[in-house]
XYZ file of C-alpha atoms in Angstrom:
599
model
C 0.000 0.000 0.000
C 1.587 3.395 -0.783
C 2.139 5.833 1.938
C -0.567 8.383 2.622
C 0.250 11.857 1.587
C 1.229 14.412 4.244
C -1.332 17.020 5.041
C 0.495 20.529 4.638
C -2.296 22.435 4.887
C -5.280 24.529 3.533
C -5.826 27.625 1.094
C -9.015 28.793 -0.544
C -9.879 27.340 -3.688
C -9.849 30.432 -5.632
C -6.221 30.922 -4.733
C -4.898 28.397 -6.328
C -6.114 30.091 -9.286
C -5.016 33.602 -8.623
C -2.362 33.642 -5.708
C -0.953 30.252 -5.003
C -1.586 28.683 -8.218
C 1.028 26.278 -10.328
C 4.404 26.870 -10.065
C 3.869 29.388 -7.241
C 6.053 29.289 -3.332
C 3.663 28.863 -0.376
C 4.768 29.361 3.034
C 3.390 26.532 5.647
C 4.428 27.181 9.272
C 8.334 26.947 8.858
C 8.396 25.432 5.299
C 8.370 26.366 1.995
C 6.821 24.360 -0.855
C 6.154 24.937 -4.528
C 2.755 24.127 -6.130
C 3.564 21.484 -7.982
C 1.841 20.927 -12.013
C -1.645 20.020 -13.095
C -0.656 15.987 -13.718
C 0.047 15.151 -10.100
C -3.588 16.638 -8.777
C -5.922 14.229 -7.721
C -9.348 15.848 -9.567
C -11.298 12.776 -9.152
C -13.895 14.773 -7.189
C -13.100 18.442 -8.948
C -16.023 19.698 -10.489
C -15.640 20.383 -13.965
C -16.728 24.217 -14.734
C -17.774 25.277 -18.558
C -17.508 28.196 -20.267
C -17.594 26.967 -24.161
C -16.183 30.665 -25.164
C -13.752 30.483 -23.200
C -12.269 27.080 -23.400
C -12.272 27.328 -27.346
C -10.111 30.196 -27.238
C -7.740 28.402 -24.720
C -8.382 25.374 -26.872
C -9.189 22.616 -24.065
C -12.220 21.138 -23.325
C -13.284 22.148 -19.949
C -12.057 23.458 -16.471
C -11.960 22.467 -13.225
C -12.329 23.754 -10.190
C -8.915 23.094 -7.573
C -9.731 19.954 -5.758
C -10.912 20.372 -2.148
C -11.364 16.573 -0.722
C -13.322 16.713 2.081
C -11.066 16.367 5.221
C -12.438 13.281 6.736
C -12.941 11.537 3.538
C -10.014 13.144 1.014
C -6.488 11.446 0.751
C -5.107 13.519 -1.868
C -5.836 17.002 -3.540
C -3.185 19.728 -4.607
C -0.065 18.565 -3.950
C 3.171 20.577 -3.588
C 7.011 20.029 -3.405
C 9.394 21.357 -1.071
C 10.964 24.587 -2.310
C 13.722 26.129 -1.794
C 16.189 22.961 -0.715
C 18.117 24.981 1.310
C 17.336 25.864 4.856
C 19.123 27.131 7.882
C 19.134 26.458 11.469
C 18.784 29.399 14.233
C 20.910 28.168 16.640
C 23.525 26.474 14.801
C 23.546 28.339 11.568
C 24.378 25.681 9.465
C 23.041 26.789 5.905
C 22.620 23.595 4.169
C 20.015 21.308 1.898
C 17.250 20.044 4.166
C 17.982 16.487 3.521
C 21.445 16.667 5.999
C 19.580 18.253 8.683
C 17.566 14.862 9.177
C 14.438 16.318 10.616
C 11.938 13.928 11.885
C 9.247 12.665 9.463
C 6.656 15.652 8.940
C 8.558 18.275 10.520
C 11.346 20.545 9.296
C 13.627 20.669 12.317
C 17.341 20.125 13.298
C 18.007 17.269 14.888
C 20.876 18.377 16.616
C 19.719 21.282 18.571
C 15.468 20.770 18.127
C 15.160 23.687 16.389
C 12.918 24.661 14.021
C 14.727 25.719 10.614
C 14.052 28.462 8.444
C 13.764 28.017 4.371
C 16.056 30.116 2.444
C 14.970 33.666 1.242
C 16.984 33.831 -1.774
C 16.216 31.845 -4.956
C 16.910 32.667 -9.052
C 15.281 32.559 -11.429
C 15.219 33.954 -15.211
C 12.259 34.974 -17.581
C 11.274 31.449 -19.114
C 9.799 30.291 -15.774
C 12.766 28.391 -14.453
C 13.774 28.398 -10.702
C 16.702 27.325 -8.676
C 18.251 27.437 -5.115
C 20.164 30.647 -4.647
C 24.078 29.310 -5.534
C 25.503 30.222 -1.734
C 28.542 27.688 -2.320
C 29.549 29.988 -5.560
C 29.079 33.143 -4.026
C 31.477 32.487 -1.003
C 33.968 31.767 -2.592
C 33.668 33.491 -5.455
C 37.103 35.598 -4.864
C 38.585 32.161 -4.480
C 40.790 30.566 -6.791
C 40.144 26.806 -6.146
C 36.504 25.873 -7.940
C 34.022 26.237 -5.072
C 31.941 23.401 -3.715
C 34.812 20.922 -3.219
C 36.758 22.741 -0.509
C 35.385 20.078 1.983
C 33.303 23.087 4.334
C 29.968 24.022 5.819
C 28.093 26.956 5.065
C 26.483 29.133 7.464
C 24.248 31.797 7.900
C 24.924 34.581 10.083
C 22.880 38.006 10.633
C 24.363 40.768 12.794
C 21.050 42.627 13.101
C 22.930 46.000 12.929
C 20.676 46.811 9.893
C 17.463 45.723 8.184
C 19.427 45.681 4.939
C 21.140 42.446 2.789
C 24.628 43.766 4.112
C 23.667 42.182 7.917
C 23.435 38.731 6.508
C 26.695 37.400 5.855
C 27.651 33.376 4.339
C 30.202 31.823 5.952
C 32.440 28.772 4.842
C 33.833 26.653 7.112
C 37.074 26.148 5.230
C 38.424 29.764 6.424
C 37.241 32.134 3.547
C 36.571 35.391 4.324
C 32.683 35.810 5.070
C 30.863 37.645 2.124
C 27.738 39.768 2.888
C 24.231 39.282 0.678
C 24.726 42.517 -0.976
C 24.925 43.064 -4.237
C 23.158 39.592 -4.707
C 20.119 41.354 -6.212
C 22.193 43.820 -9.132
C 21.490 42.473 -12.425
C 25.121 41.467 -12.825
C 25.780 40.044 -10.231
C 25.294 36.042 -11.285
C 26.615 36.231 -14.886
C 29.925 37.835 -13.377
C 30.264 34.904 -11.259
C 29.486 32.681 -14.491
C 26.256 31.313 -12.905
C 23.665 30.421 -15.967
C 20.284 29.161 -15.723
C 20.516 25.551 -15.836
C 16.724 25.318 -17.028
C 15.201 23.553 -14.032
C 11.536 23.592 -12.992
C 10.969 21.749 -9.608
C 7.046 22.188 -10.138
C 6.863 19.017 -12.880
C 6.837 15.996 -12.077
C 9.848 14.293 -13.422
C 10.749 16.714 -15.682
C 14.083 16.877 -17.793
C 16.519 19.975 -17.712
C 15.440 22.526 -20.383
C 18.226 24.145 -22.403
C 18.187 27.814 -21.740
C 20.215 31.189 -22.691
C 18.328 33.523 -20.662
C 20.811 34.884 -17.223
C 19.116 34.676 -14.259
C 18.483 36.890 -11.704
C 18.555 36.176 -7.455
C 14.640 36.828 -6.122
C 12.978 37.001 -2.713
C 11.169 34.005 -2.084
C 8.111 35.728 -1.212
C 8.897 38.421 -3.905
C 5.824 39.208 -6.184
C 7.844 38.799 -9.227
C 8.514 35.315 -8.505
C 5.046 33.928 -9.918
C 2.783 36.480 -12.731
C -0.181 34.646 -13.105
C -1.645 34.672 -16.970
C -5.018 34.557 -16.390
C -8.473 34.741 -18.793
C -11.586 35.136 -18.034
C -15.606 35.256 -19.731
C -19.077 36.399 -18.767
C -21.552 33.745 -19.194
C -23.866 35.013 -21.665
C -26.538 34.040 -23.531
C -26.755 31.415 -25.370
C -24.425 29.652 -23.464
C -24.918 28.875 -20.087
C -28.823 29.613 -20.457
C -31.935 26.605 -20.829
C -31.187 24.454 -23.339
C -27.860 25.455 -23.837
C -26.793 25.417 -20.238
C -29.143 21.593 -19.993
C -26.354 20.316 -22.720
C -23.249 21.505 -21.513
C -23.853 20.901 -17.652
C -24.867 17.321 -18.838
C -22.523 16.749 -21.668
C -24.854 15.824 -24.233
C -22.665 17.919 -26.903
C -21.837 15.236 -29.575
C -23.708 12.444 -27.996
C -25.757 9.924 -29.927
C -29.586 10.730 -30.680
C -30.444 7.200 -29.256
C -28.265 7.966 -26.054
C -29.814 11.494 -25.449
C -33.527 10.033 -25.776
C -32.299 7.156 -23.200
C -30.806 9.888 -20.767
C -34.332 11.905 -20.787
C -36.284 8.659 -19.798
C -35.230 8.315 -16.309
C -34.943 12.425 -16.436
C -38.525 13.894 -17.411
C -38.449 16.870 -15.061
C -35.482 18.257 -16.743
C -37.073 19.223 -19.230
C -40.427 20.385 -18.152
C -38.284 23.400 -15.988
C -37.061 24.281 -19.553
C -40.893 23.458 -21.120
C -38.508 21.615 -23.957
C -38.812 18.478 -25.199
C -36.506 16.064 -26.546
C -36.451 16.648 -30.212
C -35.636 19.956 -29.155
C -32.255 19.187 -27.266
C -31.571 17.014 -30.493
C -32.000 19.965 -32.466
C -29.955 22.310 -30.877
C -26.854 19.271 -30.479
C -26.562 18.777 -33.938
C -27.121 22.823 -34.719
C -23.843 23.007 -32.729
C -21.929 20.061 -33.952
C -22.273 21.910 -37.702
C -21.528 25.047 -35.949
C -18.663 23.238 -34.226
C -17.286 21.664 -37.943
C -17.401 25.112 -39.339
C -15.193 26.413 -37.059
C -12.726 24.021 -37.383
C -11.681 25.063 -41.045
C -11.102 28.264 -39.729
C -8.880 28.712 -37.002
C -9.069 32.344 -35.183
C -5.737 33.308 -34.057
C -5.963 33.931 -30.106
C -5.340 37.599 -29.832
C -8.711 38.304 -32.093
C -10.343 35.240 -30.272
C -10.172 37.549 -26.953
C -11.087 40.453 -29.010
C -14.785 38.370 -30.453
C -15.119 37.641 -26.869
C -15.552 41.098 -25.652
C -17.285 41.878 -28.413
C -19.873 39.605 -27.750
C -20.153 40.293 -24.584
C -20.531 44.274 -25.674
C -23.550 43.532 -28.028
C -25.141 41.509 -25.221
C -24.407 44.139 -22.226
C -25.975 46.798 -24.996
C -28.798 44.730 -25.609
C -29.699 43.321 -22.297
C -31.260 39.840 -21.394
C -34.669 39.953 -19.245
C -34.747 36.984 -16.614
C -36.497 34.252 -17.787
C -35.182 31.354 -16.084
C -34.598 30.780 -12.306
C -30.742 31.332 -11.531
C -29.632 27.572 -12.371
C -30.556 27.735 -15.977
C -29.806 31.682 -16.529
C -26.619 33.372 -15.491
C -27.158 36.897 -16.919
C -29.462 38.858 -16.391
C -28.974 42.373 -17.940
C -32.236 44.864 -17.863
C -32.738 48.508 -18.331
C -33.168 50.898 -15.446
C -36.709 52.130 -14.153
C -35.177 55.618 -13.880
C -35.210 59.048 -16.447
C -32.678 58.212 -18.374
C -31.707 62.070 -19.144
C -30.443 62.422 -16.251
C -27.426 60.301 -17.312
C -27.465 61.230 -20.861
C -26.579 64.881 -19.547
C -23.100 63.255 -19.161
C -22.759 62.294 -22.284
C -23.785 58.906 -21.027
C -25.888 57.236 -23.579
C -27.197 54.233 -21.886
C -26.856 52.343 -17.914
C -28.323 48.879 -18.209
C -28.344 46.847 -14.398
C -26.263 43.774 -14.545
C -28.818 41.574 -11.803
C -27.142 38.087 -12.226
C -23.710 37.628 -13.839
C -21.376 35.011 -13.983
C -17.634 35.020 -14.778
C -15.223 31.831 -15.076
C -11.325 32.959 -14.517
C -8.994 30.504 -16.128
C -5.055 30.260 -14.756
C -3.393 29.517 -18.103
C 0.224 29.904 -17.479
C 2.412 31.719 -15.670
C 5.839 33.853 -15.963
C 8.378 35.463 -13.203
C 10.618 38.340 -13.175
C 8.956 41.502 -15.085
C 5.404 41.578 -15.790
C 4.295 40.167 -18.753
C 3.483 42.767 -22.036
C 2.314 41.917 -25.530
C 5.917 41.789 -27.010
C 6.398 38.902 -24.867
C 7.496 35.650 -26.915
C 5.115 32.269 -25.740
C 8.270 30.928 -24.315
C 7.852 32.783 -21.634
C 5.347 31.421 -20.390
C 5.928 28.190 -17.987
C 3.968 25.036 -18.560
C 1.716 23.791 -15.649
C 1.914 20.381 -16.584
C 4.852 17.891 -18.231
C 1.581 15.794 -19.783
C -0.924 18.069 -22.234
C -4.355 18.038 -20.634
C -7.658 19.100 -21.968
C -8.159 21.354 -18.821
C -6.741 24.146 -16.668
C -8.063 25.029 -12.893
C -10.633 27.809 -13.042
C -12.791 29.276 -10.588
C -16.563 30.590 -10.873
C -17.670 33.650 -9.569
C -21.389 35.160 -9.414
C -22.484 38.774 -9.205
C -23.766 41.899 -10.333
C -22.609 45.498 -11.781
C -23.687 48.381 -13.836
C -22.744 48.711 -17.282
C -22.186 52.060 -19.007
C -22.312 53.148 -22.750
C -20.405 56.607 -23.505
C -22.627 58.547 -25.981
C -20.818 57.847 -29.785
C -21.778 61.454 -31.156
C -19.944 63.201 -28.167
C -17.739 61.024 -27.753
C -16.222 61.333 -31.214
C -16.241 64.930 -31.084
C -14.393 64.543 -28.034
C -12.027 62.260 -29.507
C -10.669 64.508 -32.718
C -9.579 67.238 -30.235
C -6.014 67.899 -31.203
C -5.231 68.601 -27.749
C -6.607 65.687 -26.347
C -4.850 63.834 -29.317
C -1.379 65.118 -28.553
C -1.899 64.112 -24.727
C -2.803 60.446 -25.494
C 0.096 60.396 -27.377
C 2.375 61.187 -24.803
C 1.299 58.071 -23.473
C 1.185 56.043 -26.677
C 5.062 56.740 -27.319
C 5.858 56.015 -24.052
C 3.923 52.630 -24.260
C 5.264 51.979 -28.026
C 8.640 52.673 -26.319
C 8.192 50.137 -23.989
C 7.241 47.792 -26.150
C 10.440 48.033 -28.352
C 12.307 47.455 -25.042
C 10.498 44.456 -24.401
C 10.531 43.319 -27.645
C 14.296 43.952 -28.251
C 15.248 42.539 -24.872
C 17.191 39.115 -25.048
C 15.474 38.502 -21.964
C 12.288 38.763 -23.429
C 12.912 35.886 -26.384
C 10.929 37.924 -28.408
C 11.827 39.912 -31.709
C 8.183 41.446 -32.159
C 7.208 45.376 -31.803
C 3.758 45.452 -31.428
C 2.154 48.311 -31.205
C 0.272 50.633 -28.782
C -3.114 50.126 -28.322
C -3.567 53.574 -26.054
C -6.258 55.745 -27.952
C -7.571 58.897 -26.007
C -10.938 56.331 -25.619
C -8.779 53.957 -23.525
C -7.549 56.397 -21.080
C -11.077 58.124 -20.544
C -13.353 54.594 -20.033
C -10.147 53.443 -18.208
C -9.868 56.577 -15.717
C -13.954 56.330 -15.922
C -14.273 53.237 -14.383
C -11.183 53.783 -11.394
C -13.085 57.258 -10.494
C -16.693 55.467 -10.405
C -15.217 52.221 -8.457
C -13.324 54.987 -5.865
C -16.618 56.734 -5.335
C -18.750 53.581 -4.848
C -16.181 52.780 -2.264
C -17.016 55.621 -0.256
C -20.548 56.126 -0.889
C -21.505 52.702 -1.655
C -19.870 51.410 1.354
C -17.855 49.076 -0.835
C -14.265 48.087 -0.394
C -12.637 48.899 -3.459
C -10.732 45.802 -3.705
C -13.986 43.771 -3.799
C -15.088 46.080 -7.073
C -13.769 45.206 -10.644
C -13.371 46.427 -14.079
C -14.310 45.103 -17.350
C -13.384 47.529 -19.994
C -15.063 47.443 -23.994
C -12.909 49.826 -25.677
C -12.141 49.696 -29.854
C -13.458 51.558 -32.840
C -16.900 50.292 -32.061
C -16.894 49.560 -28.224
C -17.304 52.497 -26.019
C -18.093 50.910 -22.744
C -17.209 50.038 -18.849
C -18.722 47.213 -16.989
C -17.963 47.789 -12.865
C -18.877 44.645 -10.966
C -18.928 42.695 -7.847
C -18.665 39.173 -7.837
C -17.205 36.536 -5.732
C -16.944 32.617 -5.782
C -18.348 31.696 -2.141
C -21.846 33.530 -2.841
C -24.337 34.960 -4.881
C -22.256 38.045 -5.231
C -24.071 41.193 -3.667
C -27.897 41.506 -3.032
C -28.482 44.524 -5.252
C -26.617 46.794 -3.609
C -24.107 47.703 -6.723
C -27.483 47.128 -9.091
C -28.913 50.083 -6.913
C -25.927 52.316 -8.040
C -26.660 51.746 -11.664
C -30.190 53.887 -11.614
C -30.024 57.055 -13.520
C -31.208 59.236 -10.482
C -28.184 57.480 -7.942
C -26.018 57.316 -11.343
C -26.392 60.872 -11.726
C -25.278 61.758 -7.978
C -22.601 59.718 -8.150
C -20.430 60.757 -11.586
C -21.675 64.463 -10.080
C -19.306 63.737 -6.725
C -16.991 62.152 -8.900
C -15.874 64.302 -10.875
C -15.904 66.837 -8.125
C -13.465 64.482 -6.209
C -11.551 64.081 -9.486
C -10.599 68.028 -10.592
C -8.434 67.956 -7.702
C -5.939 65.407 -6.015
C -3.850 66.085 -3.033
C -0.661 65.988 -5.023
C -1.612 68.535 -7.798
C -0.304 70.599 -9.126
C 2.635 67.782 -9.589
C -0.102 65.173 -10.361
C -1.962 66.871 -13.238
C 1.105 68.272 -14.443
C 2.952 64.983 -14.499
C 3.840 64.185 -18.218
C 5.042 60.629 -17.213
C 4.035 58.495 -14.437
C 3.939 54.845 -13.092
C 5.148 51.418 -14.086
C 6.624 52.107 -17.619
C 5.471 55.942 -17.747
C 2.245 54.781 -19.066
C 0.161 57.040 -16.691
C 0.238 60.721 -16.973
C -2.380 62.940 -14.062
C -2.405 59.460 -12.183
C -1.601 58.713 -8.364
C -2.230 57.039 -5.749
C -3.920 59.413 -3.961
C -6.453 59.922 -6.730
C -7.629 57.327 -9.256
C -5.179 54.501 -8.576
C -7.334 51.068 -7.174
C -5.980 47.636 -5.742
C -4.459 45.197 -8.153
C -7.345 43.400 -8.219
C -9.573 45.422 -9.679
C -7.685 46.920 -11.927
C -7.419 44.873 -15.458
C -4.274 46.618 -16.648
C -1.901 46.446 -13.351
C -2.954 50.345 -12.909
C -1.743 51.630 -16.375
C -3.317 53.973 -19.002
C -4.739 56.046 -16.734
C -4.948 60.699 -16.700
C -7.181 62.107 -14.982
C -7.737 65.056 -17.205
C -9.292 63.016 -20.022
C -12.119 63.366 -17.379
C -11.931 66.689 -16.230
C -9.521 68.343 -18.521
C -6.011 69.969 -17.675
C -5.601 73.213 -14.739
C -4.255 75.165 -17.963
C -7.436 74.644 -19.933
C -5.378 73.407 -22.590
C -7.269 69.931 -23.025
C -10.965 69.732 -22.580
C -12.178 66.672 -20.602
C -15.033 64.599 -21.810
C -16.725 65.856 -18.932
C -16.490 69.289 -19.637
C -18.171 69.420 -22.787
C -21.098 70.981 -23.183
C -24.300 68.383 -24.156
């Protein structure tokens, strides 16, 4: 009988989508482990999760959610490996891998002197995913002339305390060299000068072989943010998917099944359909309409980037368009529906339409990851880190339901608003400073990528983008919502001019109509009123709105953090493309915000 896996632990299931997912470090009392890849998960009692649009475009057949066995019952689940290899005793200081401490099964202690040990701090790592133990043997003796590692010493780890900086923790050799001090350890020459190269590994896969790779790599905190960028994806639910018939097929995956199998399945299942007031020739109908839509498709092959871009523009349409309720919340996940209110008093704005969001539901994929800088469009795909060694038709997603308020910008204003020169010139500041960017990335060995794509920053983008940071501030104080639990959804090209701001989370129905309740015209109206009071004047003007560069990658101009700036995780863009005075205009009068034209 094999031995029963240890029990580490327990994190929420979402977070192994978003914070702790594959390939990621997670602290446990006085361990570290890495989340090890999709193949060595136990999903036998994961429940699947579709989204058709979505899982065409990432071109697998389903999702999952992250296992969660139940404690009393559940052997198995997410499992993890131990990460870094090197630890260090307290009392001793002996800085060495955890196998020569000998700690007692299930623990992470030294035997000598019952001690609880401490995992490393320091790892590398380089931008194609791969990860190592920091190289402490070559960096002690890397003044020395004999080849380090086979001078027959111990390491150790000392800190002084004197100061809270790298320079108080100093390695120590045994075999009498001098003691060398952590800093330095983190300049972006420091490993290639000692000849250090990545040596490709990924400790995350099961049984997975060295990758050749050129890239140098670079010494990381092990809980530093850059260690693990989550690529993630996500989809509303909307109609016709995930609604009566079309939700009935999915959930019970009748798509491609037999006409003699589905008519079996109904005979023991009558009630299914009468909730749906279908019959069976009807779900026959509909699974061969999509097995011809589905053969179609095939012959042409969308290329991902405009896959993503279809996706919001379906979603668009359908947010423009609405969707009464007319199924109970099990067969109909969107519900979309005009507001009761005048709608002049929004249009005064140059708002042309609010519709109230009522039931939404979103599935977020985890699709890959990459460490070191974030990731950008002139990325190459080798950046991005597997999260399995076997190809599987699914990746761990999570669920969420909700509700928000979606906003259409009125097209007549808005394109008058748009050919300003002044306005132009502005958005350009940021465009070149994005383009330029770009071409860094792009032209970066690092980046494994010889492709210059270009800006997507249009004076649109920064006014819907600002738009929906100064509406999800103001809900947060009026609304009594914490920004962080507000998000983002932005529909912005030559024929989307539109902001979705929504609540939604995956261990409840989302809200109970309180975000719904900020989406009537009369509320609405109050709200972008205060708003763009709050928003003429930040705390750090006149730098602020004078600002022609700010943030990560000067891709922010009239944009702090004591104005429109939100919490990463409502932001879509990591807090980029954002100026306030696309809103409210510059203090020179030299641009004229949306908001301060006349109707």
């Amino acid at each position: 009988m094999p031995p029963r896996a240890r029990k580490l632990g327990a994190v929420r299931r979402s977070q192994l989508v978003t914070t702790y997912g594959v390939g990621s470090m997670i602290a446990i009392d006085n361990e570290s482990f890495i989340v090890a890849g999709l193949d060595s998960w136990d999903i036998s009692e994961a429940p699947e999760v579709f989204e058709r649009r979505l899982a065409q475009i990432l071109g697998v057949g389903s999702f999952r959610l992250p296992p969660a066995p139940d404690a009393d019952r559940g052997t198995d689940g997410v499992r993890v490996r131990r990460f870094p290899d090197f630890y260090t005793c307290p009392k001793c200081h002996a800085l060495q891998s955890f196998s020569r401490f000998n700690s007692p099964v299930g623990s992470a202690a030294c035997l000598e002197c019952i001690e609880d040990l401490v995992p490393s701090r320091f790892v590398v790592a380089c931008e194609y995913g791969h990860i190592d133990d920091f190289p402490f043997w070559k960096w002690v003796h890397r003044n020395v002339d004999r080849e380090s590692g086979f001078c027959g010493g111990g390491l150790s780890l000392h800190t002084n305390g004197s100061t809270a900086s790298l320079r108080s923790i100093e390695i120590h050799c045994s075999c009498g060299v001098s003691a060398v001090s952590m800093e330095g350890a983190f300049r972006s020459k420091a490993l290639r000068d000692l000849g250090i190269r990545c040596e490709g590994k990924r400790p995350w896969l099961r049984n997975s072989a060295k990758e050749e790779c050129d890239q140098q790599p670079r010494a990381m905190q092990r809980g530093s943010s850059s260690a693990w960028h989550p690529i993630m994806h996500s989809a509303l639910s909307i109609p016709p998917w995930g609604e009566g018939l079309h939700a009935l097929i999915e959930k019970h995956k009748l798509i491609a099944a037999p006409e003699d199998s589905i008519r079996w399945y109904f005979q023991s299942r009558p009630t299914l359909l009468a909730n749906l007031d279908a019959t069976v020739e009807d779900v026959i109908s509909l699974v061969k309409a999509i097995q011809e839509a589905d053969g179609g498709a095939g012959e042409n092959e969308t290329p991902a980037t405009k896959a993503h871009t279809t996706l919001r523009q379906e979603e668009y349409k359908r947010l423009v368009k609405g969707n009464p309720e007319r199924f109970t919340a099990e067969w109909q996940q969107f519900v979309c529906e005009k507001p009761t209110g005048d709608p002049a008093l929004v249009r005064e704005f140059g708002i042309d339409c609010s519709m109230l969001v009522k039931r939404l539901r979103e599935v977020r994929a985890l699709s890959s990851f990459v460490r070191g800088e974030a990731p950008t469009e002139a990325d190459s795909d080798r950046r991005l880190a597997r999260l399995s060694s076997a190809d599987l038709d699914w990746l761990p997603a999570m669920e969420v339901s909700g509700e928000g308020v979606f906003l259409q910008l009125d097209a007549t204003r808005l394109s008058k608003w748009e050919s300003d020169h002044a306005v132009i010139a502005r958005s350009d500041w940021v465009r070149a400073n994005h383009n330029a960017l770009l071409r860094e990335r792009g032209a970066s060995p690092k980046s494994g990528s010889a492709k210059h794509p270009e800006s997507h920053v249009t004076p649109r983008l920064l006014l819907l983008h600002t738009l929906a940071h100064t509406l999800i501030n103001e809900w947060s104080l009026d609304g009594g919502y914490p920004a962080s639990s507000l998000r983002e959804r932005l529909y912005v090209d030559d024929d989307m001019s539109g902001l979705l701001i929504y609540t939604a989370t995956s261990d409840s129905a989302g809200s109970l109509g309180g975000v719904v309740a900020q989406g009537e015209p009369e509320q609405l109206s109050r709200t972008i009123r205060s708003a763009l009071a709050r928003t003429e004047w930040c705390s750090n003007d006149p730098l602020c709105m004078e600002a022609e560069a700010s943030g990560a990658g000067s891709v922010n101009m009239a944009a702090c953090h004591a104005c429109v700036l939100l919490p990463e995780t409502s932001c879509e863009t990591q807090n980029s493309f954002l100026d306030r005075a696309m809103l409210v205009g510059d203090q020179a009068g030299t641009v004229r915000g949306f908001f301060s034209l006349a109707p």
